[in-house]
mmCIF file of C-alpha atoms in Angstrom:
data_model
loop_
_atom_site.group_PDB
_atom_site.id
_atom_site.type_symbol
_atom_site.label_atom_id
_atom_site.label_comp_id
_atom_site.label_asym_id
_atom_site.label_seq_id
_atom_site.Cartn_x
_atom_site.Cartn_y
_atom_site.Cartn_z
ATOM 1 C CA MET L 190 20.753 -5.946 -16.841
ATOM 2 C CA GLU L 191 20.823 -9.235 -18.777
ATOM 3 C CA ASP L 192 17.918 -8.093 -20.956
ATOM 4 C CA ILE L 193 19.677 -4.799 -21.674
ATOM 5 C CA GLU L 194 22.832 -6.646 -22.721
ATOM 6 C CA ALA L 195 20.846 -8.997 -24.941
ATOM 7 C CA ILE L 196 18.984 -6.229 -26.749
ATOM 8 C CA ALA L 197 22.139 -4.133 -27.051
ATOM 9 C CA ALA L 198 23.768 -7.035 -28.890
ATOM 10 C CA LEU L 199 21.438 -6.329 -31.822
ATOM 11 C CA GLN L 200 22.898 -2.864 -32.327
ATOM 12 C CA ASP L 201 25.501 -4.327 -34.693
ATOM 13 C CA PRO L 202 23.869 -4.371 -38.178
ATOM 14 C CA VAL L 203 25.437 -7.691 -39.251
ATOM 15 C CA ARG L 204 24.419 -9.349 -36.004
ATOM 16 C CA ARG L 205 20.904 -8.014 -36.376
ATOM 17 C CA ARG L 206 20.645 -9.357 -39.960
ATOM 18 C CA LEU L 207 21.788 -12.778 -38.795
ATOM 19 C CA TYR L 208 19.314 -12.790 -35.915
ATOM 20 C CA GLU L 209 16.409 -11.707 -38.126
ATOM 21 C CA TYR L 210 17.258 -14.396 -40.687
ATOM 22 C CA VAL L 211 17.404 -17.199 -38.119
ATOM 23 C CA VAL L 212 14.129 -16.050 -36.549
ATOM 24 C CA ALA L 213 12.360 -15.853 -39.908
ATOM 25 C CA GLN L 214 13.156 -19.481 -40.824
ATOM 26 C CA GLY L 215 11.296 -21.095 -37.930
ATOM 27 C CA ARG L 216 13.815 -23.969 -37.893
ATOM 28 C CA GLU L 217 17.465 -24.719 -37.145
ATOM 29 C CA VAL L 218 19.915 -22.742 -39.277
ATOM 30 C CA GLY L 219 23.553 -23.623 -39.883
ATOM 31 C CA ARG L 220 26.458 -21.203 -40.048
ATOM 32 C CA ASN L 221 26.988 -21.503 -43.792
ATOM 33 C CA GLU L 222 23.347 -20.772 -44.571
ATOM 34 C CA ALA L 223 23.227 -17.811 -42.201
ATOM 35 C CA ALA L 224 26.476 -16.372 -43.568
ATOM 36 C CA GLU L 225 25.239 -16.614 -47.162
ATOM 37 C CA ALA L 226 21.921 -14.971 -46.247
ATOM 38 C CA ALA L 227 23.647 -12.094 -44.462
ATOM 39 C CA GLY L 228 26.321 -11.705 -47.155
ATOM 40 C CA VAL L 229 29.271 -12.166 -44.781
ATOM 41 C CA ALA L 230 32.098 -14.649 -44.336
ATOM 42 C CA ARG L 231 31.361 -17.839 -42.403
ATOM 43 C CA THR L 232 33.901 -17.017 -39.686
ATOM 44 C CA LEU L 233 32.305 -13.624 -39.066
ATOM 45 C CA ALA L 234 28.818 -15.168 -39.040
ATOM 46 C CA ALA L 235 29.975 -17.802 -36.553
ATOM 47 C CA HIS L 236 31.340 -15.107 -34.240
ATOM 48 C CA HIS L 237 28.098 -13.125 -34.265
ATOM 49 C CA LEU L 238 25.856 -16.185 -33.982
ATOM 50 C CA ASP L 239 27.795 -17.410 -30.962
ATOM 51 C CA ARG L 240 27.528 -13.966 -29.405
ATOM 52 C CA LEU L 241 23.735 -14.011 -29.919
ATOM 53 C CA ALA L 242 23.621 -17.411 -28.229
ATOM 54 C CA GLU L 243 25.832 -16.157 -25.405
ATOM 55 C CA VAL L 244 23.419 -13.315 -24.531
ATOM 56 C CA GLY L 245 20.409 -15.616 -24.787
ATOM 57 C CA LEU L 246 18.793 -14.425 -28.017
ATOM 58 C CA LEU L 247 19.532 -17.670 -29.850
ATOM 59 C CA GLU L 248 19.850 -21.289 -28.773
ATOM 60 C CA SER L 249 22.563 -23.445 -30.320
ATOM 61 C CA GLY L 250 23.003 -27.150 -30.842
ATOM 62 C CA SER L 251 24.572 -29.527 -33.336
ATOM 63 C CA ARG L 252 23.312 -31.989 -35.924
ATOM 64 C CA ARG L 253 24.316 -33.450 -39.260
ATOM 65 C CA LEU L 254 22.913 -31.154 -41.921
ATOM 66 C CA THR L 255 23.116 -33.914 -44.547
ATOM 67 C CA GLY L 256 20.334 -35.835 -42.802
ATOM 68 C CA ARG L 257 22.449 -38.997 -42.940
ATOM 69 C CA SER L 258 23.967 -40.969 -40.071
ATOM 70 C CA GLY L 259 26.770 -43.471 -39.674
ATOM 71 C CA PRO L 260 30.152 -43.597 -41.437
ATOM 72 C CA GLY L 261 30.567 -41.016 -44.158
ATOM 73 C CA ALA L 262 27.743 -38.833 -42.880
ATOM 74 C CA GLY L 263 30.122 -36.048 -41.926
ATOM 75 C CA ARG L 264 30.646 -34.201 -38.669
ATOM 76 C CA PRO L 265 27.725 -32.565 -36.866
ATOM 77 C CA ALA L 266 27.405 -28.847 -37.643
ATOM 78 C CA LYS L 267 26.472 -26.120 -35.223
ATOM 79 C CA VAL L 268 22.921 -24.864 -35.700
ATOM 80 C CA TYR L 269 20.890 -22.026 -34.203
ATOM 81 C CA THR L 270 17.245 -21.296 -33.438
ATOM 82 C CA ARG L 271 15.490 -18.443 -31.673
ATOM 83 C CA ALA L 272 15.601 -18.681 -27.900
ATOM 84 C CA ARG L 273 12.276 -19.355 -26.200
ATOM 85 C CA ALA L 274 12.830 -16.777 -23.447
ATOM 86 C CA GLU L 275 11.373 -13.289 -23.858
ATOM 87 C CA ARG L 276 13.480 -10.150 -23.540
ATOM 88 C CA ALA L 277 12.105 -6.740 -22.611
ATOM 89 C CA VAL L 278 13.519 -3.517 -21.233
ATOM 90 C CA SER L 279 11.573 -0.731 -19.536
ATOM 91 C CA LEU L 280 13.063 2.359 -17.968
ATOM 92 C CA PRO L 281 11.838 2.941 -15.323
ATOM 93 C CA ALA L 282 10.778 -0.619 -14.530
ATOM 94 C CA ARG L 283 7.198 -1.566 -15.400
ATOM 95 C CA ASP L 284 5.320 -4.841 -14.844
ATOM 96 C CA TYR L 285 2.475 -4.933 -17.355
ATOM 97 C CA ARG L 286 2.602 -8.733 -17.546
ATOM 98 C CA THR L 287 1.459 -9.156 -13.942
ATOM 99 C CA ALA L 288 -1.367 -6.680 -14.500
ATOM 100 C CA ALA L 289 -2.430 -8.532 -17.653
ATOM 101 C CA GLU L 290 -2.399 -11.885 -15.867
ATOM 102 C CA LEU L 291 -4.459 -10.523 -12.970
ATOM 103 C CA LEU L 292 -7.017 -9.017 -15.335
ATOM 104 C CA ALA L 293 -7.171 -12.249 -17.350
ATOM 105 C CA GLU L 294 -7.665 -14.282 -14.182
ATOM 106 C CA ALA L 295 -10.473 -12.006 -13.003
ATOM 107 C CA ALA L 296 -12.149 -12.046 -16.435
ATOM 108 C CA GLU L 297 -11.960 -15.834 -16.626
ATOM 109 C CA GLN L 298 -13.397 -16.310 -13.138
ATOM 110 C CA ALA L 299 -16.215 -13.847 -13.837
ATOM 111 C CA GLY L 300 -17.067 -15.470 -17.190
ATOM 112 C CA LEU L 301 -16.355 -12.305 -19.165
ATOM 113 C CA ASP L 302 -15.096 -14.079 -22.296
ATOM 114 C CA ALA L 303 -17.820 -12.684 -24.549
ATOM 115 C CA GLY L 304 -17.356 -9.131 -23.306
ATOM 116 C CA LEU L 305 -13.599 -9.371 -23.773
ATOM 117 C CA CYS L 306 -14.008 -10.622 -27.341
ATOM 118 C CA THR L 307 -16.419 -7.800 -28.129
ATOM 119 C CA ALA L 308 -13.924 -5.251 -26.817
ATOM 120 C CA ALA L 309 -11.083 -6.930 -28.743
ATOM 121 C CA ARG L 310 -13.059 -6.859 -31.988
ATOM 122 C CA ARG L 311 -13.789 -3.167 -31.509
ATOM 123 C CA ARG L 312 -10.101 -2.515 -30.863
ATOM 124 C CA GLY L 313 -9.158 -4.348 -34.054
ATOM 125 C CA GLU L 314 -11.638 -2.244 -36.016
ATOM 126 C CA ALA L 315 -10.216 0.904 -34.444
ATOM 127 C CA LEU L 316 -6.690 -0.139 -35.443
ATOM 128 C CA ARG L 317 -7.870 -0.658 -39.033
ATOM 129 C CA GLY L 318 -9.516 2.755 -38.975
ATOM 130 C CA SER L 319 -11.308 3.861 -42.116
ATOM 131 C CA ALA L 320 -9.511 1.331 -44.324
ATOM 132 C CA ALA L 321 -11.583 -1.278 -46.151
ATOM 133 C CA PRO L 322 -11.525 -4.913 -44.966
ATOM 134 C CA CYS L 323 -8.352 -6.763 -45.889
ATOM 135 C CA GLY L 324 -8.231 -7.492 -49.618
ATOM 136 C CA GLY L 325 -6.053 -10.601 -49.711
ATOM 137 C CA LEU L 326 -3.435 -12.728 -47.997
ATOM 138 C CA ASP L 327 -0.515 -10.508 -49.047
ATOM 139 C CA GLU L 328 -2.180 -7.480 -47.500
ATOM 140 C CA ALA L 329 -3.023 -9.537 -44.423
ATOM 141 C CA MET L 330 0.637 -10.491 -44.026
ATOM 142 C CA GLU L 331 1.666 -6.835 -44.095
ATOM 143 C CA MET L 332 -0.886 -5.956 -41.427
ATOM 144 C CA LEU L 333 0.089 -8.899 -39.236
ATOM 145 C CA ALA L 334 3.808 -8.205 -39.593
ATOM 146 C CA ALA L 335 3.236 -4.633 -38.435
ATOM 147 C CA ARG L 336 1.596 -6.047 -35.278
ATOM 148 C CA GLY L 337 4.515 -8.393 -34.520
ATOM 149 C CA TYR L 338 2.896 -11.699 -35.478
ATOM 150 C CA GLU L 339 5.726 -12.797 -37.833
ATOM 151 C CA PRO L 340 3.425 -14.228 -40.532
ATOM 152 C CA HIS L 341 4.472 -16.715 -43.195
ATOM 153 C CA LEU L 342 2.632 -18.495 -45.996
ATOM 154 C CA GLU L 343 2.066 -22.211 -45.885
ATOM 155 C CA GLY L 344 0.391 -24.569 -48.334
ATOM 156 C CA VAL L 345 -2.411 -26.785 -47.019
ATOM 157 C CA GLU L 346 -3.860 -29.676 -49.010
ATOM 158 C CA GLY L 347 -7.621 -29.455 -49.294
ATOM 159 C CA VAL L 348 -10.346 -31.375 -51.070
ATOM 160 C CA ALA L 349 -9.523 -33.081 -54.365
ATOM 161 C CA GLY L 350 -5.812 -32.633 -53.683
ATOM 162 C CA GLU L 351 -5.949 -28.877 -54.138
ATOM 163 C CA VAL L 352 -3.346 -26.865 -52.227
ATOM 164 C CA ALA L 353 -4.610 -23.714 -50.539
ATOM 165 C CA ARG L 354 -2.476 -21.001 -48.991
ATOM 166 C CA VAL L 355 -2.875 -20.051 -45.352
ATOM 167 C CA VAL L 356 -1.027 -17.519 -43.261
ATOM 168 C CA ARG L 357 0.452 -18.891 -40.055
ATOM 169 C CA MET L 358 2.203 -16.777 -37.442
ATOM 170 C CA ARG L 359 5.400 -17.740 -35.661
ATOM 171 C CA ASN L 360 4.869 -15.250 -32.849
ATOM 172 C CA CYS L 361 1.958 -14.570 -30.524
ATOM 173 C CA PRO L 362 2.247 -11.063 -29.041
ATOM 174 C CA PHE L 363 0.228 -12.306 -26.044
ATOM 175 C CA HIS L 364 2.226 -15.515 -25.552
ATOM 176 C CA ALA L 365 3.051 -15.149 -21.841
ATOM 177 C CA VAL L 366 -0.568 -14.551 -20.810
ATOM 178 C CA ALA L 367 -1.968 -17.000 -23.384
ATOM 179 C CA GLU L 368 0.093 -19.799 -21.819
ATOM 180 C CA ARG L 369 -1.751 -19.335 -18.512
ATOM 181 C CA PHE L 370 -5.220 -18.549 -19.892
ATOM 182 C CA PRO L 371 -5.364 -20.107 -23.376
ATOM 183 C CA PRO L 372 -9.143 -20.161 -24.087
ATOM 184 C CA LEU L 373 -9.631 -16.603 -22.855
ATOM 185 C CA VAL L 374 -6.601 -15.013 -24.518
ATOM 186 C CA CYS L 375 -6.743 -17.024 -27.745
ATOM 187 C CA GLY L 376 -10.399 -16.087 -28.128
ATOM 188 C CA MET L 377 -9.492 -12.453 -27.542
ATOM 189 C CA ASN L 378 -6.706 -12.720 -30.115
ATOM 190 C CA LEU L 379 -9.062 -14.175 -32.734
ATOM 191 C CA ALA L 380 -11.611 -11.402 -32.129
ATOM 192 C CA LEU L 381 -8.893 -8.747 -32.363
ATOM 193 C CA LEU L 382 -7.737 -10.089 -35.724
ATOM 194 C CA GLU L 383 -11.306 -10.352 -36.988
ATOM 195 C CA GLY L 384 -11.711 -6.664 -36.262
ATOM 196 C CA LEU L 385 -8.323 -5.786 -37.736
ATOM 197 C CA LEU L 386 -8.763 -7.758 -40.970
ATOM 198 C CA GLY L 387 -12.524 -7.393 -41.286
ATOM 199 C CA THR L 388 -15.088 -10.190 -41.499
ATOM 200 C CA ASP L 389 -16.613 -9.241 -44.846
ATOM 201 C CA GLY L 390 -13.487 -9.082 -46.990
ATOM 202 C CA SER L 391 -11.339 -11.556 -48.927
ATOM 203 C CA VAL L 392 -9.785 -13.250 -45.897
ATOM 204 C CA ARG L 393 -10.950 -14.727 -42.626
ATOM 205 C CA ALA L 394 -9.230 -15.603 -39.369
ATOM 206 C CA ARG L 395 -9.930 -18.878 -37.582
ATOM 207 C CA MET L 396 -8.538 -20.992 -34.767
ATOM 208 C CA ASP L 397 -5.989 -23.667 -35.681
ATOM 209 C CA ALA L 398 -3.627 -24.062 -32.743
ATOM 210 C CA ARG L 399 -0.184 -25.549 -33.329
ATOM 211 C CA PRO L 400 2.647 -25.812 -30.768
ATOM 212 C CA GLY L 401 5.109 -22.935 -30.877
ATOM 213 C CA GLU L 402 2.942 -20.688 -33.065
ATOM 214 C CA CYS L 403 0.012 -18.309 -32.772
ATOM 215 C CA CYS L 404 -3.309 -20.129 -32.318
ATOM 216 C CA VAL L 405 -4.948 -18.225 -35.199
ATOM 217 C CA VAL L 406 -4.458 -18.708 -38.938
ATOM 218 C CA VAL L 407 -5.676 -16.506 -41.784
ATOM 219 C CA GLU L 408 -6.999 -17.899 -45.052
ATOM 220 C CA ALA L 409 -9.012 -16.831 -48.063
ATOM 221 C CA SER L 410 -12.686 -16.537 -47.210
ATOM 222 C CA LYS L 411 -14.982 -19.241 -48.578
ATOM 223 C CA SER L 412 -16.746 -16.808 -50.896
ATOM 224 C CA ASN L 413 -13.359 -15.839 -52.304
ATOM 225 C CA ILE L 414 -12.381 -19.489 -52.820
ATOM 226 C CA ASP L 415 -15.633 -20.387 -54.516
#
C-alpha cells in the first residue's frame, strides 16, 4: 500500500513537475530553484516537495546554498534529492525481481556470460528494428530516455585539453539485479545498448562505471571523432 500511495502522489501535475525537475538535476535542489522551475510560488512548492518526501519519493536535508560557513553565511535551506528506494505497483502482485535474480545467479554459476550478452545484443537490435544505427549523441539520448535510462550530456577533457561530450545515465533499469551480479548484468546492459544503438554508426557504448549511475556511457565513435 505504501508504494501505491507514493505513486498516487504524482497524480497532481504540479507535484509531478517538481518531482521530475528534482530527479533530472542529479543533485540537491532547494525550494526556490524548484519553485522557479515549476512556475509556482515557493510556499506551494514547499508543500508539494514535503509531501513527496513524506511518501518516500524524495529525500530531504538542509545545507547552506551559498557554499559559505560561519557568521554571515545565512541559515541552512531545505534541499531535496531523489530517494534511493524503488517504487513499483503490480495488480495482481508479481515478483519479477526474484525471478531475475535467480536466473542471474544460475547464469553466473554456469558461466553463461557470453551467451547472455549475445542474447542481449540481439534483443537490442530487435528493439531498434529496421532503423539505421544511431546517428549521433542527440539521437542516442532520445533512444535512451525512451528506455528509462535518464541520459544527460557531460563534458570530458581529452587529449590536448579538448573537451568531448559523453552521454551518462542517471538511472539503470536493471539496478536491483545489477547490485547483486554486477559483472553479469552490466555486461548484459552494455551488449543490449550496443544492439540498440548499433556498433557501426556515429556513437559507441562502453563501460565507465560511476557510483549512483548506469555503468555504461555513450560517446562519439572514434571514426566520427577523427
